[in-house]
């Protein structure tokens, strides 16, 4: 039976969209499938898998899912994250659980972790093997070549993770052992670099990991037992922090995201971004002020809001520094501070103690212009108060993150169909794999830097003014923990 090949144009488009870290991860995930390739080039790898009938739209979807590029699943392959997850449960997987585990460990380790991890391996890899400047996955490859790490040989890995005080990652390896290596008859589905060089291996038609395992089970006369590893366990993981240090972010969906776009240029990009982050997204385009009030009130009363760990609202509109205008022939101003009042702890108990995020893009009309320097005044937003001293109870406006960007409406008039630079940059940063492991405040610092860099060369009337105000009481990471 012939296998449907993936078009070369699709392969090229995917390769062009991936950053260097994502390319490295994808090549690592496929290391067992094409160990004979001389280079770690993603395009050549995908072409080789295509030639060997191992690359289909389904398996390419799995690879994009593994590198967390859910936006490319939708935009290029026209499929949804949930569809891929369902296929991974019901169909054989291209990538082994071992490769997925290593990729997840690498994603969860920062640069200092990798440096410490590499240093501990000096005695095992030899003084000539400098791994300090390498990524975690590159170090794992070196260990595989030396037969120090393999799917059924993880003692050294666990020891090093313990010594760098990453007990959370050590437990993840132990969970893998219990799920995959628990059976006494297990033999590794693995071809390392040394084995790949042997002449009697047929590398043109390599068996999938599932076929290897099935063959061994039949030889032993045993019934196969499914690996009980959920898709969520194979997804992004985080350091398990003390419960009082980070906001809980475990619900599914992660939160409700309301997008109100009175301009019409940013809805699709924002929707893809927050869906990729795990939010349930509702869009409300072109409301007038009366509709805006009703939309906010209805959203605050949604029955499912209490089951979510967060809430996000994005508003794009013309207006002034403290107001939005909505749409209509003679729109009246809507006070921006009212946007928050629908979701404070006293008016929306379902969100009490949970992070509430607001991202506002305002295009300043003539009567609403103000001195841009005034936008840096943190206490300038009416009714926005910081939390009281510990022990005094939660204030009504606790746990709020308010990011507001303003620019002259002439920017919109010159390029009527252009997306907001602020919101486009926000989406790009939130979708970066590294951002999934960083507190939102740190991500917003990068966003401020990007806006500042743009303002250096922009004309005075095209400069964006960005201000952040928040009453967060804990660290917030926009990823399911």
PDB file of N, CA, C and O in Angstrom, residues 46-86:
ATOM      1  N   UNK A  46      13.672  15.706   6.925  1.00  0.00           N
ATOM      2  CA  UNK A  46      12.285  15.503   6.508  1.00  0.00           C
ATOM      3  C   UNK A  46      12.213  14.919   5.099  1.00  0.00           C
ATOM      4  O   UNK A  46      11.341  14.092   4.804  1.00  0.00           O
ATOM      5  N   UNK A  47      13.127  15.346   4.232  1.00  0.00           N
ATOM      6  CA  UNK A  47      13.137  14.778   2.882  1.00  0.00           C
ATOM      7  C   UNK A  47      13.453  13.288   2.934  1.00  0.00           C
ATOM      8  O   UNK A  47      12.831  12.478   2.231  1.00  0.00           O
ATOM      9  N   UNK A  48      14.437  12.911   3.771  1.00  0.00           N
ATOM     10  CA  UNK A  48      14.804  11.499   3.882  1.00  0.00           C
ATOM     11  C   UNK A  48      13.644  10.668   4.430  1.00  0.00           C
ATOM     12  O   UNK A  48      13.359   9.571   3.928  1.00  0.00           O
ATOM     13  N   UNK A  49      12.976  11.185   5.460  1.00  0.00           N
ATOM     14  CA  UNK A  49      11.815  10.462   6.005  1.00  0.00           C
ATOM     15  C   UNK A  49      10.714  10.362   4.965  1.00  0.00           C
ATOM     16  O   UNK A  49       9.998   9.347   4.886  1.00  0.00           O
ATOM     17  N   UNK A  50      10.574  11.394   4.152  1.00  0.00           N
ATOM     18  CA  UNK A  50       9.574  11.380   3.087  1.00  0.00           C
ATOM     19  C   UNK A  50       9.909  10.299   2.061  1.00  0.00           C
ATOM     20  O   UNK A  50       9.032   9.544   1.620  1.00  0.00           O
ATOM     21  N   UNK A  51      11.184  10.217   1.689  1.00  0.00           N
ATOM     22  CA  UNK A  51      11.611   9.214   0.706  1.00  0.00           C
ATOM     23  C   UNK A  51      11.417   7.800   1.227  1.00  0.00           C
ATOM     24  O   UNK A  51      11.207   6.864   0.447  1.00  0.00           O
ATOM     25  N   UNK A  52      11.493   7.641   2.541  1.00  0.00           N
ATOM     26  CA  UNK A  52      11.345   6.314   3.147  1.00  0.00           C
ATOM     27  C   UNK A  52       9.911   6.017   3.563  1.00  0.00           C
ATOM     28  O   UNK A  52       9.642   5.059   4.283  1.00  0.00           O
ATOM     29  N   UNK A  53       8.987   6.880   3.114  1.00  0.00           N
ATOM     30  CA  UNK A  53       7.555   6.719   3.419  1.00  0.00           C
ATOM     31  C   UNK A  53       7.265   6.750   4.912  1.00  0.00           C
ATOM     32  O   UNK A  53       6.298   6.153   5.389  1.00  0.00           O
ATOM     33  N   UNK A  54       8.107   7.448   5.668  1.00  0.00           N
ATOM     34  CA  UNK A  54       7.860   7.588   7.098  1.00  0.00           C
ATOM     35  C   UNK A  54       7.255   8.942   7.442  1.00  0.00           C
ATOM     36  O   UNK A  54       6.812   9.145   8.569  1.00  0.00           O
ATOM     37  N   UNK A  55       7.267   9.852   6.493  1.00  0.00           N
ATOM     38  CA  UNK A  55       6.725  11.181   6.739  1.00  0.00           C
ATOM     39  C   UNK A  55       5.378  11.324   6.026  1.00  0.00           C
ATOM     40  O   UNK A  55       5.290  11.247   4.802  1.00  0.00           O
ATOM     41  N   UNK A  56       4.345  11.489   6.820  1.00  0.00           N
ATOM     42  CA  UNK A  56       3.005  11.767   6.309  1.00  0.00           C
ATOM     43  C   UNK A  56       2.519  13.040   6.993  1.00  0.00           C
ATOM     44  O   UNK A  56       3.190  13.569   7.887  1.00  0.00           O
ATOM     45  N   UNK A  57       1.370  13.526   6.604  1.00  0.00           N
ATOM     46  CA  UNK A  57       0.821  14.688   7.284  1.00  0.00           C
ATOM     47  C   UNK A  57       0.584  14.389   8.754  1.00  0.00           C
ATOM     48  O   UNK A  57       0.737  15.259   9.616  1.00  0.00           O
ATOM     49  N   UNK A  58       0.235  13.127   9.058  1.00  0.00           N
ATOM     50  CA  UNK A  58      -0.006  12.739  10.457  1.00  0.00           C
ATOM     51  C   UNK A  58       1.290  12.746  11.258  1.00  0.00           C
ATOM     52  O   UNK A  58       1.350  13.263  12.383  1.00  0.00           O
ATOM     53  N   UNK A  59       2.378  12.164  10.701  1.00  0.00           N
ATOM     54  CA  UNK A  59       3.627  12.121  11.445  1.00  0.00           C
ATOM     55  C   UNK A  59       4.288  13.506  11.512  1.00  0.00           C
ATOM     56  O   UNK A  59       4.949  13.838  12.504  1.00  0.00           O
ATOM     57  N   UNK A  60       4.113  14.313  10.465  1.00  0.00           N
ATOM     58  CA  UNK A  60       4.624  15.683  10.517  1.00  0.00           C
ATOM     59  C   UNK A  60       3.870  16.480  11.580  1.00  0.00           C
ATOM     60  O   UNK A  60       4.455  17.305  12.288  1.00  0.00           O
ATOM     61  N   UNK A  61       2.573  16.221  11.708  1.00  0.00           N
ATOM     62  CA  UNK A  61       1.786  16.862  12.766  1.00  0.00           C
ATOM     63  C   UNK A  61       2.314  16.469  14.138  1.00  0.00           C
ATOM     64  O   UNK A  61       2.394  17.298  15.044  1.00  0.00           O
ATOM     65  N   UNK A  62       2.696  15.190  14.288  1.00  0.00           N
ATOM     66  CA  UNK A  62       3.254  14.746  15.571  1.00  0.00           C
ATOM     67  C   UNK A  62       4.545  15.490  15.894  1.00  0.00           C
ATOM     68  O   UNK A  62       4.756  15.933  17.034  1.00  0.00           O
ATOM     69  N   UNK A  63       5.405  15.674  14.900  1.00  0.00           N
ATOM     70  CA  UNK A  63       6.669  16.366  15.129  1.00  0.00           C
ATOM     71  C   UNK A  63       6.445  17.824  15.521  1.00  0.00           C
ATOM     72  O   UNK A  63       7.102  18.342  16.436  1.00  0.00           O
ATOM     73  N   UNK A  64       5.525  18.502  14.840  1.00  0.00           N
ATOM     74  CA  UNK A  64       5.230  19.890  15.193  1.00  0.00           C
ATOM     75  C   UNK A  64       4.599  19.973  16.577  1.00  0.00           C
ATOM     76  O   UNK A  64       4.834  20.923  17.326  1.00  0.00           O
ATOM     77  N   UNK A  65       3.801  18.971  16.929  1.00  0.00           N
ATOM     78  CA  UNK A  65       3.209  18.920  18.269  1.00  0.00           C
ATOM     79  C   UNK A  65       4.302  18.763  19.318  1.00  0.00           C
ATOM     80  O   UNK A  65       4.259  19.410  20.377  1.00  0.00           O
ATOM     81  N   UNK A  66       5.307  17.944  19.031  1.00  0.00           N
ATOM     82  CA  UNK A  66       6.376  17.701  20.001  1.00  0.00           C
ATOM     83  C   UNK A  66       7.225  18.935  20.229  1.00  0.00           C
ATOM     84  O   UNK A  66       7.788  19.111  21.316  1.00  0.00           O
ATOM     85  N   UNK A  67       7.367  19.795  19.216  1.00  0.00           N
ATOM     86  CA  UNK A  67       8.152  21.023  19.409  1.00  0.00           C
ATOM     87  C   UNK A  67       7.246  22.199  19.764  1.00  0.00           C
ATOM     88  O   UNK A  67       7.653  23.358  19.724  1.00  0.00           O
ATOM     89  N   UNK A  68       6.000  21.906  20.117  1.00  0.00           N
ATOM     90  CA  UNK A  68       5.051  22.896  20.629  1.00  0.00           C
ATOM     91  C   UNK A  68       4.710  23.998  19.615  1.00  0.00           C
ATOM     92  O   UNK A  68       4.419  25.124  19.997  1.00  0.00           O
ATOM     93  N   UNK A  69       4.740  23.673  18.309  1.00  0.00           N
ATOM     94  CA  UNK A  69       4.367  24.664  17.309  1.00  0.00           C
ATOM     95  C   UNK A  69       2.923  24.416  16.870  1.00  0.00           C
ATOM     96  O   UNK A  69       2.638  24.013  15.739  1.00  0.00           O
ATOM     97  N   UNK A  70       2.008  24.665  17.798  1.00  0.00           N
ATOM     98  CA  UNK A  70       0.596  24.436  17.533  1.00  0.00           C
ATOM     99  C   UNK A  70       0.055  25.415  16.498  1.00  0.00           C
ATOM    100  O   UNK A  70      -0.938  25.126  15.830  1.00  0.00           O
ATOM    101  N   UNK A  71       0.716  26.574  16.380  1.00  0.00           N
ATOM    102  CA  UNK A  71       0.289  27.536  15.367  1.00  0.00           C
ATOM    103  C   UNK A  71       0.520  26.997  13.960  1.00  0.00           C
ATOM    104  O   UNK A  71      -0.292  27.216  13.058  1.00  0.00           O
ATOM    105  N   UNK A  72       1.636  26.265  13.766  1.00  0.00           N
ATOM    106  CA  UNK A  72       1.918  25.705  12.445  1.00  0.00           C
ATOM    107  C   UNK A  72       0.994  24.530  12.124  1.00  0.00           C
ATOM    108  O   UNK A  72       0.678  24.296  10.956  1.00  0.00           O
ATOM    109  N   UNK A  73       0.570  23.809  13.147  1.00  0.00           N
ATOM    110  CA  UNK A  73      -0.420  22.750  12.925  1.00  0.00           C
ATOM    111  C   UNK A  73      -1.656  23.320  12.251  1.00  0.00           C
ATOM    112  O   UNK A  73      -2.189  22.753  11.294  1.00  0.00           O
ATOM    113  N   UNK A  74      -2.091  24.449  12.757  1.00  0.00           N
ATOM    114  CA  UNK A  74      -3.323  25.047  12.249  1.00  0.00           C
ATOM    115  C   UNK A  74      -3.093  25.764  10.924  1.00  0.00           C
ATOM    116  O   UNK A  74      -3.880  25.604   9.981  1.00  0.00           O
ATOM    117  N   UNK A  75      -1.998  26.520  10.843  1.00  0.00           N
ATOM    118  CA  UNK A  75      -1.806  27.384   9.679  1.00  0.00           C
ATOM    119  C   UNK A  75      -1.314  26.619   8.451  1.00  0.00           C
ATOM    120  O   UNK A  75      -1.754  26.888   7.340  1.00  0.00           O
ATOM    121  N   UNK A  76      -0.409  25.646   8.646  1.00  0.00           N
ATOM    122  CA  UNK A  76       0.169  24.936   7.504  1.00  0.00           C
ATOM    123  C   UNK A  76      -0.512  23.609   7.249  1.00  0.00           C
ATOM    124  O   UNK A  76      -0.849  23.279   6.102  1.00  0.00           O
ATOM    125  N   UNK A  77      -0.731  22.830   8.311  1.00  0.00           N
ATOM    126  CA  UNK A  77      -1.293  21.485   8.142  1.00  0.00           C
ATOM    127  C   UNK A  77      -2.807  21.439   8.304  1.00  0.00           C
ATOM    128  O   UNK A  77      -3.418  20.377   8.138  1.00  0.00           O
ATOM    129  N   UNK A  78      -3.421  22.585   8.647  1.00  0.00           N
ATOM    130  CA  UNK A  78      -4.882  22.685   8.744  1.00  0.00           C
ATOM    131  C   UNK A  78      -5.470  21.655   9.702  1.00  0.00           C
ATOM    132  O   UNK A  78      -6.490  21.018   9.423  1.00  0.00           O
ATOM    133  N   UNK A  79      -4.826  21.483  10.840  1.00  0.00           N
ATOM    134  CA  UNK A  79      -5.331  20.564  11.844  1.00  0.00           C
ATOM    135  C   UNK A  79      -5.241  21.216  13.208  1.00  0.00           C
ATOM    136  O   UNK A  79      -4.573  22.236  13.377  1.00  0.00           O
ATOM    137  N   UNK A  80      -5.901  20.654  14.180  1.00  0.00           N
ATOM    138  CA  UNK A  80      -5.954  21.216  15.521  1.00  0.00           C
ATOM    139  C   UNK A  80      -5.123  20.382  16.491  1.00  0.00           C
ATOM    140  O   UNK A  80      -4.893  19.187  16.276  1.00  0.00           O
ATOM    141  N   UNK A  81      -4.704  21.011  17.556  1.00  0.00           N
ATOM    142  CA  UNK A  81      -3.928  20.326  18.587  1.00  0.00           C
ATOM    143  C   UNK A  81      -4.684  19.123  19.143  1.00  0.00           C
ATOM    144  O   UNK A  81      -4.107  18.042  19.326  1.00  0.00           O
ATOM    145  N   UNK A  82      -5.979  19.302  19.393  1.00  0.00           N
ATOM    146  CA  UNK A  82      -6.777  18.214  19.975  1.00  0.00           C
ATOM    147  C   UNK A  82      -6.835  17.010  19.036  1.00  0.00           C
ATOM    148  O   UNK A  82      -6.833  15.851  19.485  1.00  0.00           O
ATOM    149  N   UNK A  83      -6.875  17.268  17.732  1.00  0.00           N
ATOM    150  CA  UNK A  83      -6.903  16.176  16.752  1.00  0.00           C
ATOM    151  C   UNK A  83      -5.614  15.375  16.799  1.00  0.00           C
ATOM    152  O   UNK A  83      -5.625  14.141  16.750  1.00  0.00           O
ATOM    153  N   UNK A  84      -4.481  16.079  16.903  1.00  0.00           N
ATOM    154  CA  UNK A  84      -3.190  15.397  16.971  1.00  0.00           C
ATOM    155  C   UNK A  84      -3.098  14.566  18.251  1.00  0.00           C
ATOM    156  O   UNK A  84      -2.640  13.423  18.230  1.00  0.00           O
ATOM    157  N   UNK A  85      -3.551  15.124  19.354  1.00  0.00           N
ATOM    158  CA  UNK A  85      -3.511  14.389  20.622  1.00  0.00           C
ATOM    159  C   UNK A  85      -4.349  13.120  20.549  1.00  0.00           C
ATOM    160  O   UNK A  85      -3.945  12.069  21.041  1.00  0.00           O
ATOM    161  N   UNK A  86      -5.518  13.212  19.918  1.00  0.00           N
ATOM    162  CA  UNK A  86      -6.372  12.036  19.771  1.00  0.00           C
ATOM    163  C   UNK A  86      -5.694  10.974  18.902  1.00  0.00           C
ATOM    164  O   UNK A  86      -5.759   9.770  19.197  1.00  0.00           O
TER     165      UNK A  86
END
